[in-house]
Amino acid sequence: MSLAVRIDVGSSTPHYEQLRAQLAALITAGTLADGQRLPTVRALANDLGIAPGTVARTYRDLEAGGLVLTRRKVGTVVTAPAAALDRAAVTEAAARFVRLARGHGLDDGAIKDAVAAALLGGAPTPTGVAAEVSASP
């Protein structure tokens, strides 16, 4: 199985976090469906050129988040999140936010910072972005 994930070796973000974020996004968007098997730790590590322990940590983090389940002899499979939420609506809202932020000239780093600030409980966001996002239907 081939996944559309990559590791940016020049990034300051740890490899396991890059991989976790990408896999979580694929699961949340529905690209990786409930019950779909993920590659083995060794296979994915080999494909990405990273240590197996890095992939194992990623899978543990995803399991702790309720996105995957790992079982002996079965492997790691995608699971539906415990909370029943409309993933399509959340994914569309995120896409609208990214389009809006890019329209205001923010680069990917600034967009990620705005989301991180929101996750931390409303720390300041770039001027103009919060007001327009909250006004959207």
Short mmCIF file of N, CA and C in Angstrom, two decimals:
data_model
loop_
_atom_site.label_atom_id
_atom_site.label_comp_id
_atom_site.label_asym_id
_atom_site.label_seq_id
_atom_site.Cartn_x
_atom_site.Cartn_y
_atom_site.Cartn_z
N MET A 1 0.84 -1.18 0.00
CA MET A 1 0.00 0.00 0.00
C MET A 1 0.89 1.24 0.00
N SER A 2 0.53 2.18 -0.83
CA SER A 2 1.28 3.41 -0.92
C SER A 2 0.43 4.56 -0.37
N LEU A 3 1.00 5.31 0.56
CA LEU A 3 0.30 6.46 1.15
C LEU A 3 0.88 7.74 0.56
N ALA A 4 0.03 8.73 0.42
CA ALA A 4 0.47 10.04 -0.08
C ALA A 4 0.99 10.87 1.08
N VAL A 5 2.08 10.43 1.68
CA VAL A 5 2.72 11.16 2.77
C VAL A 5 4.19 11.33 2.44
N ARG A 6 4.77 12.38 3.00
CA ARG A 6 6.19 12.61 2.79
C ARG A 6 6.78 13.25 4.04
N ILE A 7 8.07 13.11 4.17
CA ILE A 7 8.80 13.70 5.29
C ILE A 7 9.73 14.77 4.75
N ASP A 8 9.65 15.97 5.31
CA ASP A 8 10.53 17.06 4.93
C ASP A 8 11.72 17.02 5.89
N VAL A 9 12.84 16.49 5.41
CA VAL A 9 14.01 16.34 6.27
C VAL A 9 14.61 17.68 6.68
N GLY A 10 14.31 18.75 5.96
CA GLY A 10 14.83 20.06 6.29
C GLY A 10 13.97 20.82 7.28
N SER A 11 12.81 20.27 7.63
CA SER A 11 11.89 20.94 8.54
C SER A 11 12.34 20.80 9.98
N SER A 12 12.00 21.80 10.79
CA SER A 12 12.31 21.71 12.22
C SER A 12 11.27 20.88 12.96
N THR A 13 10.16 20.56 12.29
CA THR A 13 9.12 19.72 12.88
C THR A 13 9.62 18.28 12.91
N PRO A 14 9.53 17.60 14.06
CA PRO A 14 10.01 16.22 14.14
C PRO A 14 9.31 15.32 13.12
N HIS A 15 10.02 14.32 12.64
CA HIS A 15 9.48 13.42 11.63
C HIS A 15 8.18 12.76 12.08
N TYR A 16 8.12 12.31 13.35
CA TYR A 16 6.91 11.63 13.81
C TYR A 16 5.71 12.57 13.78
N GLU A 17 5.92 13.86 14.07
CA GLU A 17 4.83 14.82 14.06
C GLU A 17 4.39 15.14 12.63
N GLN A 18 5.33 15.23 11.72
CA GLN A 18 4.98 15.43 10.31
C GLN A 18 4.10 14.28 9.82
N LEU A 19 4.52 13.07 10.13
CA LEU A 19 3.78 11.89 9.70
C LEU A 19 2.43 11.80 10.39
N ARG A 20 2.39 12.07 11.69
CA ARG A 20 1.13 12.02 12.44
C ARG A 20 0.12 13.00 11.85
N ALA A 21 0.57 14.23 11.60
CA ALA A 21 -0.32 15.26 11.08
C ALA A 21 -0.87 14.88 9.70
N GLN A 22 -0.03 14.33 8.86
CA GLN A 22 -0.47 13.95 7.52
C GLN A 22 -1.46 12.79 7.56
N LEU A 23 -1.15 11.76 8.38
CA LEU A 23 -2.07 10.62 8.47
C LEU A 23 -3.39 11.03 9.11
N ALA A 24 -3.33 11.86 10.14
CA ALA A 24 -4.56 12.34 10.79
C ALA A 24 -5.41 13.11 9.79
N ALA A 25 -4.77 13.92 8.96
CA ALA A 25 -5.51 14.69 7.95
C ALA A 25 -6.16 13.75 6.92
N LEU A 26 -5.44 12.73 6.51
CA LEU A 26 -6.00 11.77 5.54
C LEU A 26 -7.18 11.01 6.13
N ILE A 27 -7.08 10.68 7.42
CA ILE A 27 -8.18 9.97 8.09
C ILE A 27 -9.37 10.91 8.26
N THR A 28 -9.11 12.12 8.73
CA THR A 28 -10.18 13.09 8.96
C THR A 28 -10.91 13.45 7.67
N ALA A 29 -10.17 13.56 6.58
CA ALA A 29 -10.77 13.90 5.29
C ALA A 29 -11.51 12.72 4.68
N GLY A 30 -11.30 11.52 5.23
CA GLY A 30 -11.97 10.34 4.69
C GLY A 30 -11.20 9.66 3.58
N THR A 31 -10.00 10.17 3.27
CA THR A 31 -9.16 9.55 2.25
C THR A 31 -8.73 8.15 2.70
N LEU A 32 -8.44 8.02 3.99
CA LEU A 32 -8.21 6.71 4.60
C LEU A 32 -9.49 6.35 5.33
N ALA A 33 -10.16 5.31 4.87
CA ALA A 33 -11.49 4.97 5.37
C ALA A 33 -11.44 4.08 6.60
N ASP A 34 -12.54 4.10 7.35
CA ASP A 34 -12.70 3.24 8.52
C ASP A 34 -12.47 1.79 8.11
N GLY A 35 -11.59 1.11 8.85
CA GLY A 35 -11.29 -0.29 8.57
C GLY A 35 -10.12 -0.51 7.62
N GLN A 36 -9.65 0.55 6.98
CA GLN A 36 -8.53 0.42 6.05
C GLN A 36 -7.24 0.17 6.81
N ARG A 37 -6.48 -0.78 6.32
CA ARG A 37 -5.21 -1.14 6.95
C ARG A 37 -4.10 -0.20 6.53
N LEU A 38 -3.28 0.21 7.50
CA LEU A 38 -2.11 1.03 7.21
C LEU A 38 -0.92 0.11 6.96
N PRO A 39 0.10 0.61 6.29
CA PRO A 39 1.30 -0.21 6.08
C PRO A 39 1.93 -0.61 7.42
N THR A 40 2.69 -1.69 7.41
CA THR A 40 3.39 -2.08 8.63
C THR A 40 4.40 -0.99 8.98
N VAL A 41 4.80 -0.98 10.23
CA VAL A 41 5.77 0.00 10.70
C VAL A 41 7.03 -0.06 9.85
N ARG A 42 7.54 -1.26 9.64
CA ARG A 42 8.79 -1.40 8.88
C ARG A 42 8.63 -0.99 7.42
N ALA A 43 7.51 -1.35 6.81
CA ALA A 43 7.29 -1.01 5.40
C ALA A 43 7.21 0.51 5.22
N LEU A 44 6.45 1.18 6.08
CA LEU A 44 6.31 2.63 5.95
C LEU A 44 7.63 3.33 6.25
N ALA A 45 8.34 2.86 7.27
CA ALA A 45 9.64 3.45 7.60
C ALA A 45 10.59 3.31 6.42
N ASN A 46 10.59 2.15 5.80
CA ASN A 46 11.46 1.91 4.65
C ASN A 46 11.07 2.82 3.48
N ASP A 47 9.77 2.95 3.21
CA ASP A 47 9.29 3.80 2.12
C ASP A 47 9.68 5.26 2.32
N LEU A 48 9.63 5.72 3.57
CA LEU A 48 9.91 7.13 3.87
C LEU A 48 11.37 7.40 4.20
N GLY A 49 12.15 6.35 4.41
CA GLY A 49 13.56 6.52 4.76
C GLY A 49 13.77 7.04 6.16
N ILE A 50 12.89 6.60 7.08
CA ILE A 50 13.01 7.02 8.48
C ILE A 50 13.09 5.78 9.36
N ALA A 51 13.38 5.98 10.63
CA ALA A 51 13.53 4.88 11.57
C ALA A 51 12.17 4.25 11.89
N PRO A 52 12.13 2.92 12.04
CA PRO A 52 10.87 2.25 12.40
C PRO A 52 10.28 2.78 13.71
N GLY A 53 11.13 3.17 14.66
CA GLY A 53 10.64 3.70 15.92
C GLY A 53 9.84 4.99 15.73
N THR A 54 10.20 5.75 14.71
CA THR A 54 9.48 6.98 14.41
C THR A 54 8.06 6.66 13.95
N VAL A 55 7.91 5.68 13.08
CA VAL A 55 6.59 5.27 12.60
C VAL A 55 5.79 4.65 13.74
N ALA A 56 6.45 3.85 14.56
CA ALA A 56 5.77 3.23 15.71
C ALA A 56 5.23 4.31 16.65
N ARG A 57 6.01 5.34 16.90
CA ARG A 57 5.55 6.44 17.76
C ARG A 57 4.34 7.14 17.13
N THR A 58 4.41 7.35 15.83
CA THR A 58 3.29 7.98 15.12
C THR A 58 2.03 7.15 15.28
N TYR A 59 2.13 5.84 15.06
CA TYR A 59 0.97 4.96 15.18
C TYR A 59 0.43 4.97 16.62
N ARG A 60 1.32 5.01 17.62
CA ARG A 60 0.87 5.09 19.02
C ARG A 60 0.10 6.38 19.28
N ASP A 61 0.62 7.49 18.74
CA ASP A 61 -0.05 8.78 18.92
C ASP A 61 -1.42 8.79 18.24
N LEU A 62 -1.50 8.21 17.05
CA LEU A 62 -2.78 8.13 16.34
C LEU A 62 -3.76 7.24 17.09
N GLU A 63 -3.24 6.17 17.69
CA GLU A 63 -4.10 5.28 18.46
C GLU A 63 -4.61 6.00 19.71
N ALA A 64 -3.75 6.75 20.36
CA ALA A 64 -4.16 7.51 21.54
C ALA A 64 -5.24 8.54 21.18
N GLY A 65 -5.20 9.03 19.96
CA GLY A 65 -6.18 9.98 19.49
C GLY A 65 -7.46 9.34 18.96
N GLY A 66 -7.51 8.01 18.98
CA GLY A 66 -8.71 7.31 18.53
C GLY A 66 -8.87 7.22 17.03
N LEU A 67 -7.78 7.44 16.29
CA LEU A 67 -7.88 7.41 14.83
C LEU A 67 -7.50 6.06 14.22
N VAL A 68 -6.70 5.29 14.94
CA VAL A 68 -6.32 3.95 14.47
C VAL A 68 -6.37 2.97 15.64
N LEU A 69 -6.35 1.71 15.29
CA LEU A 69 -6.32 0.65 16.29
C LEU A 69 -5.30 -0.38 15.82
N THR A 70 -4.41 -0.78 16.71
CA THR A 70 -3.38 -1.75 16.36
C THR A 70 -3.65 -3.05 17.10
N ARG A 71 -3.70 -4.14 16.36
CA ARG A 71 -3.93 -5.47 16.93
C ARG A 71 -2.92 -6.44 16.35
N ARG A 72 -2.48 -7.35 17.19
CA ARG A 72 -1.58 -8.40 16.74
C ARG A 72 -2.20 -9.19 15.61
N LYS A 73 -1.39 -9.55 14.66
CA LYS A 73 -1.77 -10.35 13.50
C LYS A 73 -2.73 -9.66 12.55
N VAL A 74 -3.22 -8.48 12.93
CA VAL A 74 -4.12 -7.73 12.05
C VAL A 74 -3.40 -6.49 11.53
N GLY A 75 -2.61 -5.88 12.39
CA GLY A 75 -1.90 -4.67 12.02
C GLY A 75 -2.61 -3.44 12.53
N THR A 76 -2.32 -2.31 11.90
CA THR A 76 -2.90 -1.04 12.29
C THR A 76 -3.97 -0.67 11.28
N VAL A 77 -5.19 -0.45 11.78
CA VAL A 77 -6.31 -0.11 10.91
C VAL A 77 -6.93 1.22 11.35
N VAL A 78 -7.49 1.92 10.38
CA VAL A 78 -8.18 3.18 10.64
C VAL A 78 -9.48 2.88 11.37
N THR A 79 -9.78 3.68 12.39
CA THR A 79 -11.04 3.52 13.12
C THR A 79 -11.78 4.85 13.10
N ALA A 80 -13.08 4.75 13.19
CA ALA A 80 -13.89 5.97 13.26
C ALA A 80 -13.61 6.63 14.60
N PRO A 81 -13.49 7.94 14.64
CA PRO A 81 -13.27 8.61 15.91
C PRO A 81 -14.41 8.34 16.89
N ALA A 82 -14.08 8.37 18.17
CA ALA A 82 -15.08 8.12 19.20
C ALA A 82 -16.21 9.13 19.14
N ALA A 83 -15.88 10.39 18.92
CA ALA A 83 -16.92 11.42 18.83
C ALA A 83 -17.52 11.38 17.44
N ALA A 84 -18.83 11.35 17.38
CA ALA A 84 -19.51 11.34 16.08
C ALA A 84 -19.66 12.77 15.61
N LEU A 85 -18.79 13.20 14.71
CA LEU A 85 -18.89 14.54 14.19
C LEU A 85 -18.91 14.49 12.68
N ASP A 86 -19.43 15.52 12.12
CA ASP A 86 -19.53 15.60 10.67
C ASP A 86 -18.17 16.01 10.12
N ARG A 87 -17.38 15.03 9.71
CA ARG A 87 -16.03 15.31 9.22
C ARG A 87 -16.06 16.18 7.98
N ALA A 88 -17.03 15.96 7.12
CA ALA A 88 -17.09 16.74 5.89
C ALA A 88 -17.26 18.22 6.20
N ALA A 89 -18.11 18.56 7.17
CA ALA A 89 -18.33 19.96 7.53
C ALA A 89 -17.06 20.57 8.13
N VAL A 90 -16.38 19.82 8.97
CA VAL A 90 -15.15 20.33 9.58
C VAL A 90 -14.07 20.50 8.52
N THR A 91 -13.95 19.53 7.62
CA THR A 91 -12.96 19.61 6.56
C THR A 91 -13.23 20.81 5.66
N GLU A 92 -14.49 21.04 5.32
CA GLU A 92 -14.85 22.19 4.48
C GLU A 92 -14.57 23.50 5.21
N ALA A 93 -14.85 23.57 6.50
CA ALA A 93 -14.57 24.78 7.27
C ALA A 93 -13.07 25.06 7.29
N ALA A 94 -12.28 24.02 7.43
CA ALA A 94 -10.82 24.18 7.43
C ALA A 94 -10.36 24.67 6.06
N ALA A 95 -10.92 24.13 4.99
CA ALA A 95 -10.55 24.56 3.64
C ALA A 95 -10.93 26.02 3.42
N ARG A 96 -12.11 26.44 3.92
CA ARG A 96 -12.52 27.84 3.80
C ARG A 96 -11.55 28.74 4.55
N PHE A 97 -11.15 28.31 5.76
CA PHE A 97 -10.21 29.10 6.54
C PHE A 97 -8.88 29.26 5.80
N VAL A 98 -8.37 28.18 5.23
CA VAL A 98 -7.09 28.25 4.51
C VAL A 98 -7.22 29.19 3.31
N ARG A 99 -8.31 29.09 2.57
CA ARG A 99 -8.50 29.99 1.42
C ARG A 99 -8.55 31.45 1.89
N LEU A 100 -9.27 31.70 2.96
CA LEU A 100 -9.38 33.06 3.50
C LEU A 100 -8.02 33.57 3.95
N ALA A 101 -7.30 32.76 4.69
CA ALA A 101 -5.99 33.17 5.20
C ALA A 101 -5.03 33.44 4.05
N ARG A 102 -5.03 32.58 3.04
CA ARG A 102 -4.15 32.81 1.88
C ARG A 102 -4.57 34.07 1.14
N GLY A 103 -5.88 34.34 1.10
CA GLY A 103 -6.37 35.56 0.49
C GLY A 103 -5.89 36.81 1.21
N HIS A 104 -5.59 36.67 2.47
CA HIS A 104 -5.04 37.78 3.27
C HIS A 104 -3.52 37.80 3.24
N GLY A 105 -2.94 36.94 2.41
CA GLY A 105 -1.49 36.96 2.24
C GLY A 105 -0.69 36.14 3.24
N LEU A 106 -1.37 35.30 4.03
CA LEU A 106 -0.64 34.49 5.01
C LEU A 106 -0.01 33.29 4.31
N ASP A 107 1.21 32.96 4.73
CA ASP A 107 1.85 31.76 4.21
C ASP A 107 1.46 30.57 5.10
N ASP A 108 1.89 29.37 4.70
CA ASP A 108 1.50 28.16 5.45
C ASP A 108 1.91 28.22 6.91
N GLY A 109 3.08 28.77 7.19
CA GLY A 109 3.54 28.87 8.57
C GLY A 109 2.64 29.76 9.41
N ALA A 110 2.23 30.88 8.85
CA ALA A 110 1.34 31.80 9.58
C ALA A 110 -0.04 31.18 9.77
N ILE A 111 -0.49 30.41 8.78
CA ILE A 111 -1.79 29.73 8.90
C ILE A 111 -1.73 28.70 10.01
N LYS A 112 -0.66 27.93 10.06
CA LYS A 112 -0.49 26.93 11.12
C LYS A 112 -0.42 27.61 12.49
N ASP A 113 0.27 28.74 12.55
CA ASP A 113 0.36 29.49 13.81
C ASP A 113 -1.02 29.95 14.27
N ALA A 114 -1.85 30.40 13.32
CA ALA A 114 -3.21 30.86 13.67
C ALA A 114 -4.04 29.70 14.22
N VAL A 115 -3.92 28.54 13.60
CA VAL A 115 -4.66 27.37 14.08
C VAL A 115 -4.15 26.94 15.45
N ALA A 116 -2.82 26.93 15.62
CA ALA A 116 -2.24 26.56 16.91
C ALA A 116 -2.71 27.52 18.00
N ALA A 117 -2.77 28.81 17.67
CA ALA A 117 -3.24 29.79 18.65
C ALA A 117 -4.69 29.53 19.02
N ALA A 118 -5.51 29.20 18.04
CA ALA A 118 -6.92 28.91 18.31
C ALA A 118 -7.04 27.67 19.19
N LEU A 119 -6.21 26.66 18.95
CA LEU A 119 -6.24 25.45 19.76
C LEU A 119 -5.82 25.72 21.20
N LEU A 120 -4.97 26.72 21.38
CA LEU A 120 -4.50 27.06 22.72
C LEU A 120 -5.50 27.94 23.47
N GLY A 121 -6.61 28.25 22.85
CA GLY A 121 -7.64 28.98 23.56
C GLY A 121 -7.77 30.43 23.20
N GLY A 122 -7.56 30.72 21.95
CA GLY A 122 -7.86 32.07 21.51
C GLY A 122 -6.74 33.06 21.64
N ALA A 123 -5.52 32.61 21.61
CA ALA A 123 -4.41 33.56 21.58
C ALA A 123 -4.56 34.40 20.32
N PRO A 124 -3.93 35.54 20.24
CA PRO A 124 -4.12 36.45 19.10
C PRO A 124 -3.89 35.75 17.76
N THR A 125 -4.76 36.08 16.81
CA THR A 125 -4.63 35.59 15.45
C THR A 125 -4.30 36.76 14.55
N PRO A 126 -3.85 36.49 13.33
CA PRO A 126 -3.53 37.59 12.43
C PRO A 126 -4.72 38.52 12.24
N THR A 127 -4.49 39.80 12.15
CA THR A 127 -5.54 40.81 12.03
C THR A 127 -6.44 40.52 10.84
N GLY A 128 -7.74 40.59 11.08
CA GLY A 128 -8.73 40.42 10.02
C GLY A 128 -9.18 39.00 9.80
N VAL A 129 -8.38 38.02 10.14
CA VAL A 129 -8.73 36.64 9.85
C VAL A 129 -9.83 36.15 10.77
N ALA A 130 -9.71 36.36 12.08
CA ALA A 130 -10.70 35.84 13.03
C ALA A 130 -12.07 36.44 12.78
N ALA A 131 -12.15 37.73 12.51
CA ALA A 131 -13.44 38.39 12.32
C ALA A 131 -14.16 37.84 11.10
N GLU A 132 -13.43 37.61 10.01
CA GLU A 132 -14.08 37.12 8.81
C GLU A 132 -14.45 35.66 8.93
N VAL A 133 -13.63 34.85 9.59
CA VAL A 133 -13.94 33.43 9.74
C VAL A 133 -15.19 33.27 10.59
N SER A 134 -15.31 34.02 11.69
CA SER A 134 -16.47 33.87 12.56
C SER A 134 -17.75 34.36 11.90
N ALA A 135 -17.62 35.23 10.90
CA ALA A 135 -18.80 35.75 10.21
C ALA A 135 -19.30 34.81 9.13
N SER A 136 -18.51 33.79 8.77
CA SER A 136 -18.91 32.86 7.73
C SER A 136 -20.03 31.97 8.22
N PRO A 137 -20.97 31.58 7.32
CA PRO A 137 -22.07 30.70 7.74
C PRO A 137 -21.61 29.32 8.05
#
